[in-house]
Structures are given as C-alpha cells and as structure tokens.
CSV table of C-alpha atoms in Angstrom, one decimal:
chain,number,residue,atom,x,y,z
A,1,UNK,CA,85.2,-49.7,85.1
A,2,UNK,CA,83.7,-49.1,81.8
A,3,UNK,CA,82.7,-52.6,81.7
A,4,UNK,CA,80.8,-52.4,84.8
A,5,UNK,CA,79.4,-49.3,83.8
A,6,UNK,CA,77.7,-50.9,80.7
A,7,UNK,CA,76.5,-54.2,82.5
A,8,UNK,CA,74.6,-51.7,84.8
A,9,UNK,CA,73.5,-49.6,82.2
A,10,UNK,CA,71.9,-52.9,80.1
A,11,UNK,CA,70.2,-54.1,83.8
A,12,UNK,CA,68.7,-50.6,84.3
A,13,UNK,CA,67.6,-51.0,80.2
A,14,UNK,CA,66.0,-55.0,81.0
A,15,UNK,CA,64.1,-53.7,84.2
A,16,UNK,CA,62.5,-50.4,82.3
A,17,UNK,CA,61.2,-52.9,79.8
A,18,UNK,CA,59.8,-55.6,82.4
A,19,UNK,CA,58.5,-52.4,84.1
A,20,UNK,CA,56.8,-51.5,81.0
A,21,UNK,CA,55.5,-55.0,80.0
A,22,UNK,CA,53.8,-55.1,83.3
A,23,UNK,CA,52.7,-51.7,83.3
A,24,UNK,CA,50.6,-52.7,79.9
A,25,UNK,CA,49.3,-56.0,82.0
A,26,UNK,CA,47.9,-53.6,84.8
A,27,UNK,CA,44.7,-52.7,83.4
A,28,UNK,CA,43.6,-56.5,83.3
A,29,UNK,CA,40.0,-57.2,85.1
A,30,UNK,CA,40.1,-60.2,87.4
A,31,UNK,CA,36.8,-60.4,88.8
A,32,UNK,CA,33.6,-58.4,88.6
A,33,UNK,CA,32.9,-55.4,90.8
A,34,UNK,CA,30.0,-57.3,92.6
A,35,UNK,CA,32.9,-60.1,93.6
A,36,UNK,CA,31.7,-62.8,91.0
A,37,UNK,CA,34.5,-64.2,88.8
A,38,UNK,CA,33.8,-64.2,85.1
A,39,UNK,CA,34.8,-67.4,84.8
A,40,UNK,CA,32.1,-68.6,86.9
A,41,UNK,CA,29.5,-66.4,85.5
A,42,UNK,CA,30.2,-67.6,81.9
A,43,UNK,CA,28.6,-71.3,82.9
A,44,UNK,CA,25.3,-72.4,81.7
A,45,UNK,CA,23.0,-72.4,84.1
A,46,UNK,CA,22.2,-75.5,85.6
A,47,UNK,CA,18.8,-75.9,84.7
A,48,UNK,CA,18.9,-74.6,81.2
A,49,UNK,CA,19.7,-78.2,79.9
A,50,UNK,CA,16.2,-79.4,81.1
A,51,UNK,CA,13.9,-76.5,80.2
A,52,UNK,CA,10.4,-77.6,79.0
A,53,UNK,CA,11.4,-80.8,77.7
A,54,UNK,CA,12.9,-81.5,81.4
A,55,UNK,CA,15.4,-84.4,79.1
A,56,UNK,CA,18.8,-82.8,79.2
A,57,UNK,CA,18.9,-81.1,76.0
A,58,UNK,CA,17.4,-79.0,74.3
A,59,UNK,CA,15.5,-79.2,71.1
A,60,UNK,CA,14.4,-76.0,69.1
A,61,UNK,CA,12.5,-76.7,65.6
A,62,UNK,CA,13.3,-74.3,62.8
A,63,UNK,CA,10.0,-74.6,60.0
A,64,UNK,CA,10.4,-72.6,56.7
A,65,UNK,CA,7.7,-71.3,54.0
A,66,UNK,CA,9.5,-73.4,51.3
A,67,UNK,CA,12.4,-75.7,51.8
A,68,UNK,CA,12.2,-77.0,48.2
A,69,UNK,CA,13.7,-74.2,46.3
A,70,UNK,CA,17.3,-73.5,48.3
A,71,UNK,CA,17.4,-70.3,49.6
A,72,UNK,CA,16.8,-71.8,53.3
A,73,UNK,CA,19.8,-74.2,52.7
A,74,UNK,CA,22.5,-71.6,54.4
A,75,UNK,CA,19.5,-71.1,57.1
A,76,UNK,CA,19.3,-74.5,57.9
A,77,UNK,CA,23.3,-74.5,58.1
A,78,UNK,CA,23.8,-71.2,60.4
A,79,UNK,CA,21.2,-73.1,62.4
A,80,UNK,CA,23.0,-76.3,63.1
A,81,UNK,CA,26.2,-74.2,63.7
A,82,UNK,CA,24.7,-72.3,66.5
A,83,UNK,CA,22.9,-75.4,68.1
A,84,UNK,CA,26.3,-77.1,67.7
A,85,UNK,CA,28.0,-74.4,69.3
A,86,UNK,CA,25.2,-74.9,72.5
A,87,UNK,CA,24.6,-78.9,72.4
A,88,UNK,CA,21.4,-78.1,71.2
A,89,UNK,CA,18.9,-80.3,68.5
A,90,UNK,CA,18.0,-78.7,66.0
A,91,UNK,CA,14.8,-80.2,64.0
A,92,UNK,CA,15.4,-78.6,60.4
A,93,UNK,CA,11.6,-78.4,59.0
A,94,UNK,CA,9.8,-76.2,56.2
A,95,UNK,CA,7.3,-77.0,53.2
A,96,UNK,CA,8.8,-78.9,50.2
A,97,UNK,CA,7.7,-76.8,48.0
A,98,UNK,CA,10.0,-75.0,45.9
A,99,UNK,CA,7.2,-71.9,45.9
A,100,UNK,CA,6.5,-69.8,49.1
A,101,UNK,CA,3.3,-72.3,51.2
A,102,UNK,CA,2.6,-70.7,54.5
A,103,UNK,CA,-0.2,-73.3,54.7
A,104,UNK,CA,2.1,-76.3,54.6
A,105,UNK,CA,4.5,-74.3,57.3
A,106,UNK,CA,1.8,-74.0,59.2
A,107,UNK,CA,0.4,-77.7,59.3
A,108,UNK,CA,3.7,-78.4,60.4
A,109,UNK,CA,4.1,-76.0,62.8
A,110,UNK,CA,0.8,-76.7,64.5
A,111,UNK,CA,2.4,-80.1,64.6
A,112,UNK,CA,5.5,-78.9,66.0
A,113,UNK,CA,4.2,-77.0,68.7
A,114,UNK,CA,2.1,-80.4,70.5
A,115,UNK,CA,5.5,-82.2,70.5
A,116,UNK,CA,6.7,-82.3,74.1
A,117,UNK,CA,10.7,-82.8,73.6
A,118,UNK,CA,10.4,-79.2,71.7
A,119,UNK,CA,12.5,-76.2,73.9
A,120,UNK,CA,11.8,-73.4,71.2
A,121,UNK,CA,10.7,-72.7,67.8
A,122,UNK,CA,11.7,-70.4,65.2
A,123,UNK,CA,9.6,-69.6,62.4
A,124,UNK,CA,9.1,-67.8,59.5
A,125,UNK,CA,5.9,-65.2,58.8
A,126,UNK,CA,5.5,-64.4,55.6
A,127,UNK,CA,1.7,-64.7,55.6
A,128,UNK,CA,0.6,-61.6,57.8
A,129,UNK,CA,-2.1,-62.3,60.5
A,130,UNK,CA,-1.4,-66.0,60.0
A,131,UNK,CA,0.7,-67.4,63.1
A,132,UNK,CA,-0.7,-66.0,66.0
A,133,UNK,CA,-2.5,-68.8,66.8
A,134,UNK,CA,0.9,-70.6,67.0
A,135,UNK,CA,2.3,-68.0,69.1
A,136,UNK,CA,-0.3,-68.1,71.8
A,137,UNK,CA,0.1,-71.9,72.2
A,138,UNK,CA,3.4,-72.1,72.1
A,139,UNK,CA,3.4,-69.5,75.2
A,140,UNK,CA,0.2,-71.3,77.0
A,141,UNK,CA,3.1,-74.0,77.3
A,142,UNK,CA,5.5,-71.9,78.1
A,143,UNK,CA,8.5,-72.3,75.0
A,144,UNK,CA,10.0,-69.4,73.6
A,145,UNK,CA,9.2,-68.3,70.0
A,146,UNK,CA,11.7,-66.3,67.8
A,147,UNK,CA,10.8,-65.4,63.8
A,148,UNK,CA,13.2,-65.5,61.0
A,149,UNK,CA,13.8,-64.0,57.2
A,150,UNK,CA,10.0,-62.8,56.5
A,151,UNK,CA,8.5,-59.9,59.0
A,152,UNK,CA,5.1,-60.0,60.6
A,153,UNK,CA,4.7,-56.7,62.5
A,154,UNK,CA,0.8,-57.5,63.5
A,155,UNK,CA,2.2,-60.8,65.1
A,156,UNK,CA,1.0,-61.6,68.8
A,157,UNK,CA,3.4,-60.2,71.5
A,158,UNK,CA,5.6,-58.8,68.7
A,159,UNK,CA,7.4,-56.7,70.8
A,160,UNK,CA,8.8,-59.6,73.1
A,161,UNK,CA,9.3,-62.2,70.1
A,162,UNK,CA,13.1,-61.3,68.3
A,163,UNK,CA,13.2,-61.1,64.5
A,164,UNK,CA,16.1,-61.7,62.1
A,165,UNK,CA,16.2,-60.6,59.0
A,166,UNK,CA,16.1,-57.9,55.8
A,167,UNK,CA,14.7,-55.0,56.5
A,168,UNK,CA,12.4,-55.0,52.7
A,169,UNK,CA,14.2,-51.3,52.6
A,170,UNK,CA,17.1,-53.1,51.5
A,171,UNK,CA,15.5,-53.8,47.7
A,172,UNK,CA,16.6,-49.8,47.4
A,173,UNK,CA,20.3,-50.8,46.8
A,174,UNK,CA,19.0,-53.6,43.7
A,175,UNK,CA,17.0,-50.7,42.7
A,176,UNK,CA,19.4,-48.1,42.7
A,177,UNK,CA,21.8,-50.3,40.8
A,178,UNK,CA,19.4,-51.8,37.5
A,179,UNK,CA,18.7,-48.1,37.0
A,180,UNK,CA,22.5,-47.4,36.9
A,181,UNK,CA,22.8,-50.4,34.6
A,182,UNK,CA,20.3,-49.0,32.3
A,183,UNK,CA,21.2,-45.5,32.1
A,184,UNK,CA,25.1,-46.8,31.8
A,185,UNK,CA,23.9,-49.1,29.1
A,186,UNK,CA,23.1,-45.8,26.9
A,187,UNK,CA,19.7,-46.8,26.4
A,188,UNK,CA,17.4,-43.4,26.3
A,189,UNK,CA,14.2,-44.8,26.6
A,190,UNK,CA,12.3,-47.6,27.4
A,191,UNK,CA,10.3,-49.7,30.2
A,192,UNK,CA,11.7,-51.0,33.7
A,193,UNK,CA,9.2,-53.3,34.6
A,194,UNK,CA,9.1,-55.1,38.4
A,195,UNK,CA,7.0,-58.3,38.0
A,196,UNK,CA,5.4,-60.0,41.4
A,197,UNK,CA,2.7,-61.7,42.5
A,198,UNK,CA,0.2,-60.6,45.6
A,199,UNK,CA,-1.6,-63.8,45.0
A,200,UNK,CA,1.2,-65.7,47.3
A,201,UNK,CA,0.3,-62.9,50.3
A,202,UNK,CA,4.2,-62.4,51.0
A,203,UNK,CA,3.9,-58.9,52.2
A,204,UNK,CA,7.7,-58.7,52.6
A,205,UNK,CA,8.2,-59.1,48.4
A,206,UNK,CA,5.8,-56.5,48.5
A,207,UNK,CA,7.7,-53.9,50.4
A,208,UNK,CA,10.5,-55.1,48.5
A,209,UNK,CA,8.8,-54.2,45.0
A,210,UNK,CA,8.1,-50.6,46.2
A,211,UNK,CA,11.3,-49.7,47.7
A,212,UNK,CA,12.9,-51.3,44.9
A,213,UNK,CA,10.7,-49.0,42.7
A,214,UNK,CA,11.0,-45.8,44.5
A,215,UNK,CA,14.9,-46.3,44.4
A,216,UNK,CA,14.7,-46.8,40.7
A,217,UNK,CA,12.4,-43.2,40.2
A,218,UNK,CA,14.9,-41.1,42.4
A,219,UNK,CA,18.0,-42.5,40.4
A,220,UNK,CA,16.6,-42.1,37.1
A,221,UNK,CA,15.2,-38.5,38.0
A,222,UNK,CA,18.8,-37.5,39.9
A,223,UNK,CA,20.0,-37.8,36.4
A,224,UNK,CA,17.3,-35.8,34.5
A,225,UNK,CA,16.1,-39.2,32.9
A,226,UNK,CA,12.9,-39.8,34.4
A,227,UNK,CA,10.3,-38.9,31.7
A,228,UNK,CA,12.4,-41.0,29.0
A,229,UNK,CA,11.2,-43.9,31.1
A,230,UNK,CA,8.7,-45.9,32.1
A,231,UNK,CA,8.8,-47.8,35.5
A,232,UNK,CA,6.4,-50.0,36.5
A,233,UNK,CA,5.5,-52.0,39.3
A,234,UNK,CA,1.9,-52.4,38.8
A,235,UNK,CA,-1.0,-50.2,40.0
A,236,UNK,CA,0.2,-50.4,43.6
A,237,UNK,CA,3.7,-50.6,43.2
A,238,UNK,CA,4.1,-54.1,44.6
A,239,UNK,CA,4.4,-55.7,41.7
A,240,UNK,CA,3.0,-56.2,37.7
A,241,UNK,CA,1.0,-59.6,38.7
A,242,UNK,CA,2.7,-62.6,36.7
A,243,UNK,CA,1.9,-65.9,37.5
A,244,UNK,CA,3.9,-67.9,39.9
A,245,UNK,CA,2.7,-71.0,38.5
A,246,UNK,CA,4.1,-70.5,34.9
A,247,UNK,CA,6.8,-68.0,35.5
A,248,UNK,CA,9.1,-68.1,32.7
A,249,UNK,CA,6.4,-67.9,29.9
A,250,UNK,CA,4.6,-65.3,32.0
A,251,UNK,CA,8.1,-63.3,31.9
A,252,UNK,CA,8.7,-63.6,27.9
A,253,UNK,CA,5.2,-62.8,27.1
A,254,UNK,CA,5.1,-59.8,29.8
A,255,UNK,CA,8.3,-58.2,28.1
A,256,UNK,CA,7.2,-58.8,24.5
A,257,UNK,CA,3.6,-57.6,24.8
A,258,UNK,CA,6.0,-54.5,26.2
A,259,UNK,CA,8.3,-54.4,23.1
A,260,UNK,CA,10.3,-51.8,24.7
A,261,UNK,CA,12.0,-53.3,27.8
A,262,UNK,CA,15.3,-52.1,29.0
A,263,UNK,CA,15.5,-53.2,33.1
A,264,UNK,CA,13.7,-55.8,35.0
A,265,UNK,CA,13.8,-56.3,39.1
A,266,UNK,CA,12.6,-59.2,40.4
A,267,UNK,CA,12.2,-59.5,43.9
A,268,UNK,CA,12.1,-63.3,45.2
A,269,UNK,CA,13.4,-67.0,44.3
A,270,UNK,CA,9.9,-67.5,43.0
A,271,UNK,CA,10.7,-65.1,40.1
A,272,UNK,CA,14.5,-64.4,39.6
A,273,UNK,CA,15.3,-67.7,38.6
A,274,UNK,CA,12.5,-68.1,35.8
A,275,UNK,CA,13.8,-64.3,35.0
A,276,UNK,CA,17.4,-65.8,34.3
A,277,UNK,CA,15.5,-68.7,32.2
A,278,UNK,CA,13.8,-65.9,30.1
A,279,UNK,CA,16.5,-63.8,29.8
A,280,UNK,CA,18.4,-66.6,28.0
A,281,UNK,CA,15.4,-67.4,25.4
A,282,UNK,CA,14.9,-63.6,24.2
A,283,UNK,CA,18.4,-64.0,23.6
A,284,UNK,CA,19.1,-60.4,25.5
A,285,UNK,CA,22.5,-62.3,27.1
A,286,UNK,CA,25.1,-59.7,28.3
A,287,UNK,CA,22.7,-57.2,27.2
A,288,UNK,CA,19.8,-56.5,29.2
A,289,UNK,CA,19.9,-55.2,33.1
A,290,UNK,CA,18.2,-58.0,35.2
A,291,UNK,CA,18.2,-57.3,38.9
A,292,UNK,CA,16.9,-59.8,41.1
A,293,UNK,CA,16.9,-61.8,44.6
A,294,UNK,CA,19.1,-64.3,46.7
A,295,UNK,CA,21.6,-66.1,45.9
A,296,UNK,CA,21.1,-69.7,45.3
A,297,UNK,CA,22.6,-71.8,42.3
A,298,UNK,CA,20.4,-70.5,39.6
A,299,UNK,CA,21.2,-67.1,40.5
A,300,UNK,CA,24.8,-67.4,40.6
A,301,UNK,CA,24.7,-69.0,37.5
A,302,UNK,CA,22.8,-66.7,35.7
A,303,UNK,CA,25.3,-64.4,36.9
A,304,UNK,CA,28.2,-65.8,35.8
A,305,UNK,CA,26.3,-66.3,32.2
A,306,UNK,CA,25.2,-63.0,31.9
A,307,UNK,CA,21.5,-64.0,32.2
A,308,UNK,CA,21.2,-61.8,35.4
A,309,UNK,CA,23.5,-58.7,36.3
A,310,UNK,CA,23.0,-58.8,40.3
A,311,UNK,CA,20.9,-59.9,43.0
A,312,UNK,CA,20.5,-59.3,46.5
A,313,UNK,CA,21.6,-61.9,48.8
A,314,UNK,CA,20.2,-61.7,52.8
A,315,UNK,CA,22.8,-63.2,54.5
A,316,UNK,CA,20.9,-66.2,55.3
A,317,UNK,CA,23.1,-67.6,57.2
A,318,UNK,CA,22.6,-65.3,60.1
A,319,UNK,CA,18.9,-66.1,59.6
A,320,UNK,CA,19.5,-69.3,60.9
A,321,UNK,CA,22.4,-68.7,63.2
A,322,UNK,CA,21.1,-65.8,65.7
A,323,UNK,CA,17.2,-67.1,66.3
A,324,UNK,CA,19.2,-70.1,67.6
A,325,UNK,CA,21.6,-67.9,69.7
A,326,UNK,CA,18.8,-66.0,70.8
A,327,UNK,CA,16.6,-68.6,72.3
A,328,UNK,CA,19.3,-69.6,73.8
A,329,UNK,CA,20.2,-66.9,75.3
A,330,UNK,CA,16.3,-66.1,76.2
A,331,UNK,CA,16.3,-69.4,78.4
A,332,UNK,CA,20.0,-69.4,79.4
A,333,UNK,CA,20.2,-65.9,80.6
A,334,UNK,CA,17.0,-63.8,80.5
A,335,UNK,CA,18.2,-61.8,77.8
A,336,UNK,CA,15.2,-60.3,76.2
A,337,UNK,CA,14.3,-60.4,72.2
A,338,UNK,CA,16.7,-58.7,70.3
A,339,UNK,CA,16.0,-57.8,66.3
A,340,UNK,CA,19.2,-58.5,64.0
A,341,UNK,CA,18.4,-56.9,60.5
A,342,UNK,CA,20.7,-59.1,58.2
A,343,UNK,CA,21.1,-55.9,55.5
A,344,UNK,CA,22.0,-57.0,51.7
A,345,UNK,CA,24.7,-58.3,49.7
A,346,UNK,CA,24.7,-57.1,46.1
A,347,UNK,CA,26.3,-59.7,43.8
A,348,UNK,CA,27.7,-59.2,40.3
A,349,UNK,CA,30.0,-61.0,37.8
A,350,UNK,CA,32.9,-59.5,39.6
A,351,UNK,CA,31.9,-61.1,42.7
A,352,UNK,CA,29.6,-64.1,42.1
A,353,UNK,CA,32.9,-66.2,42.8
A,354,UNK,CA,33.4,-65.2,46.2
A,355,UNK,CA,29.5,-66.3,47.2
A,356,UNK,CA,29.3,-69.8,48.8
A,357,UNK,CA,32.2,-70.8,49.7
A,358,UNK,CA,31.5,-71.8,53.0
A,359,UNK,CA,27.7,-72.4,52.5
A,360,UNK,CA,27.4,-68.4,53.6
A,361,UNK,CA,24.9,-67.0,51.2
C-alpha cells in the first residue's frame, strides 16, 4: 500500500512540473494581432532587391574625408559587416589623404552620385554648407542619403537624412580627465594648451576644442585651482592655430615658446599623432598629461609608451555599421531616419590592450 502510495505521490509531483513548464510556455506570441505571422513579416520585401539600380542588389557607396590616415579603417569594416549581413555591395571610397580633404570627398562623391548601379550613399560632412548640392541630386534621382562620423546641421532636408556619430560634447570626458591628470600630477601651476586648426573648416573639431576646454575650466575650478592655471584654446576656444602641414615642429615650438606647459588636448588624428611624436622629442615621457583623439595605431602606441595618456575613441565601427542598416531599412521598410550618437571610449594604459581586437575601435 505504501508503495502505491509513493508511485502516486511521484506522478502527482511529474504532472505539477509539466504543468508548470507549460504554464511558463503560455505567454508565447504566435501571430500578430492583425492576423499576420511574424515569420512572414520578417521577409524582405520583394522589390527591395531591385531599387534604383533595378539589378538585383543593392549597392550603397560609403566616401570618407580622409581614408589615408586609419581612423575610417573600422568604418569601412562595420560597413561591410552590415552589407554582408543584407547581401548588399558596399563601394568603400574616401580621399587618400591622410589629412581631412572635403574637396577630394566631394569630387568623388559628385562622381558617385551619376553612377547608375548606386542604391544609397553615405557620406561624411565635415565641411559645413558643402554637400547639399550632393543631397539634392541624389534625391532628384530618388536614392537615399545617410551621413556619418562628422555633423552638418545646415545640411539639406536634415531632418529626414539619419546621422551616426559623436556628439562633439563628448570631448568633455578627455577634458575632464587631462585636468585630473594634471592636478593628480602635483603640478601647481602652469599652461594647458588645446592646439587646432580652423584652416581645415572641420566644425566638429571645433566643438570638440570648446567642450573639451570648458570641461577642463569647471574641473580645475571645482578644485579651487583655476587661477594657478592657464588654459588655452585660442581666442575663440576652438583651438591655438598650429599648422596641419608641419605638425610636430609646430607642437615643440608651441610648448617651448610656452615654457610652462603642464597638459595638452588634441582633438583629431591630424594632431594627436604628431602630439605623441613631440611628446617623445621633449623627452616629457611618462611625465606630461597628453589627451587626445581616436584610436588608431599611433595612438595606441603612444599609449602604451607613455607618449599619450588617453584618447577618445568614437566607436567607429558603428559609424560604418548603422548608416548601412539604416538605408536599408529606409528602402526595405519605410523606417524613417534615425540619429545613433556613437558616445566616447576613453582609453588609457590600463586599457589600450583591450582596443582592436576585433578591428572595433
């Protein structure tokens, strides 16, 4: 009897638990509330394959400022992911110079935009006024546009083109952290000087410099060390002009006609490089706070020597990746433009080594 007693007891124990398993099952969705299954929705449409270029694929071109200097390198990969990822071409384009030259993006893009197999382009605007032109052909033959990295705000039909990239406010957190750097380094006085160059007409570096600079004046004067410094970022606060052209000498003899320099913040790949390279020839290794921006080779490596305490990476890979995405989704779905601001990465000794490793930053 007892036997029987626990057979039935371990039955009643198995059913509870099938009871609950399917009980956990029950809130599954099966089909959509208009009747449609998901399944079926999830297809590409039919005609997606032969928009514009009407020859079963499509093509999107992806042109860059300056392709020559590395930074793009993880754009040009997140790009090919995503058109992977969508059976899509993807034409991987951008001036060879390692400097920032809008002109040469735009030759190419004025190219670019004739070309009949092109579905989309994505492009980046860091010459302000510059592209609309582009923008209003590329619609008057009805492909999508979609912007990248550098922000044009006066850009035609802004408000229905999507833009993916770092907000310039994000130069506060390389800001915040050289004047941490200098006031942990027990220095009590000195310069922090922000070299730039307008001449190039990046307006994003620009914005950059100045929130870079205003982080670096609240942090200094939250500690009660403001007037034992000097900052400076030029008249304007976009930047001490420096040539581009010469950059390294133009660095050295900027911080010895100074004689007091205790922090610099550079705030492209035109300048942090060459700020690594003169770092290393004063001979201020391990000893100076140099902030600057990105994350290619010669930054990491200046990082890992000591040459440069941090920069700011943009995630660049999702400045290839989602413009791709979105285009698609644009012709696919009908999914209006949708911004993606990529934020920033700050990078030190203690983490250079994790930067890279899958062609990321």
């Amino acid at each position: 009897m007892r036997r029987i007693l626990l057979h039935a007891a371990a039955s009643v124990a198995a059913l509870s638990l099938g009871v609950s398993y399917a009980s956990a099952q029950s809130g599954s969705v099966e089909k959509a509330v208009g009747g449609y299954s998901f399944e079926e929705a999830a297809k590409e449409a039919p005609g997606t394959k032969d928009f514009h270029s009407a020859d079963g694929h499509l093509t999107f071109g992806i042109v860059t400022h300056t392709a020559g200097n590395g930074f793009f390198d993880p754009v040009y990969v997140g790009a090919t992911v995503a058109g992977n990822m969508i059976g899509a071409k993807i034409l991987l384009l951008g001036s060879e110079s390692p400097v920032d030259d809008p002109a040469r993006e735009i030759e190419i893009l004025n190219q670019i935009v004739q070309d009949p197999t092109i579905d989309g382009i994505i492009m980046t605007t860091p010459q302000v006024g510059a592209y609309n032109d582009i923008v209003k052909a590329a619609e008057a033959k009805g492909i999508p546009v979609a912007t990248t990295n550098s922000f044009d705000g006066t850009l035609l039909n802004r408000s229905s083109i999507s833009h993916t990239g770092q907000d310039a406010s994000a130069a506060a957190i390389g800001g915040e952290a050289l004047a941490k750097c200098v006031l942990d380094s027990g220095k009590t006085s000195g310069s922090i000087l922000l070299p730039s160059s307008t001449a190039m007409g990046n307006i994003e570096v620009n914005n950059r410099v100045t929130s870079a600079f205003n982080a670096i004046v609240k942090t200094l004067k939250d500690a009660g060390k403001l007037e034992n410094f000097k900052v400076d970022a030029g008249p304007e606060n976009v930047g001490i002009d420096t040539n581009p052209n010469d950059p390294v000498n133009a660095l050295v003899s900027l911080f010895e006609s100074r004689g007091d320099v205790v922090g610099a913040f550079t705030a492209n790949n035109v300048f942090t490089p060459p700020l690594v390279k003169a770092v290393a020839q004063m001979g201020w290794t391990g000893k100076f706070c140099a902030f600057g921006f990105d994350l290619g080779p010669a930054q990491q490596e200046g990082i890992t020597a000591g040459n440069l305490t941090g920069s700011l990476g943009q995630q660049p890979f999702l400045q290839g990746f989602w413009p791709v995405m979105q285009l698609y989704l644009q012709i696919d779905r009908g999914i209006s433009a949708a911004n993606l601001d990529t934020r920033a990465q700050l990078v030190t000794k203690e983490t250079v080594a994790n930067v890279g490793k899958r062609f990321e930053n």
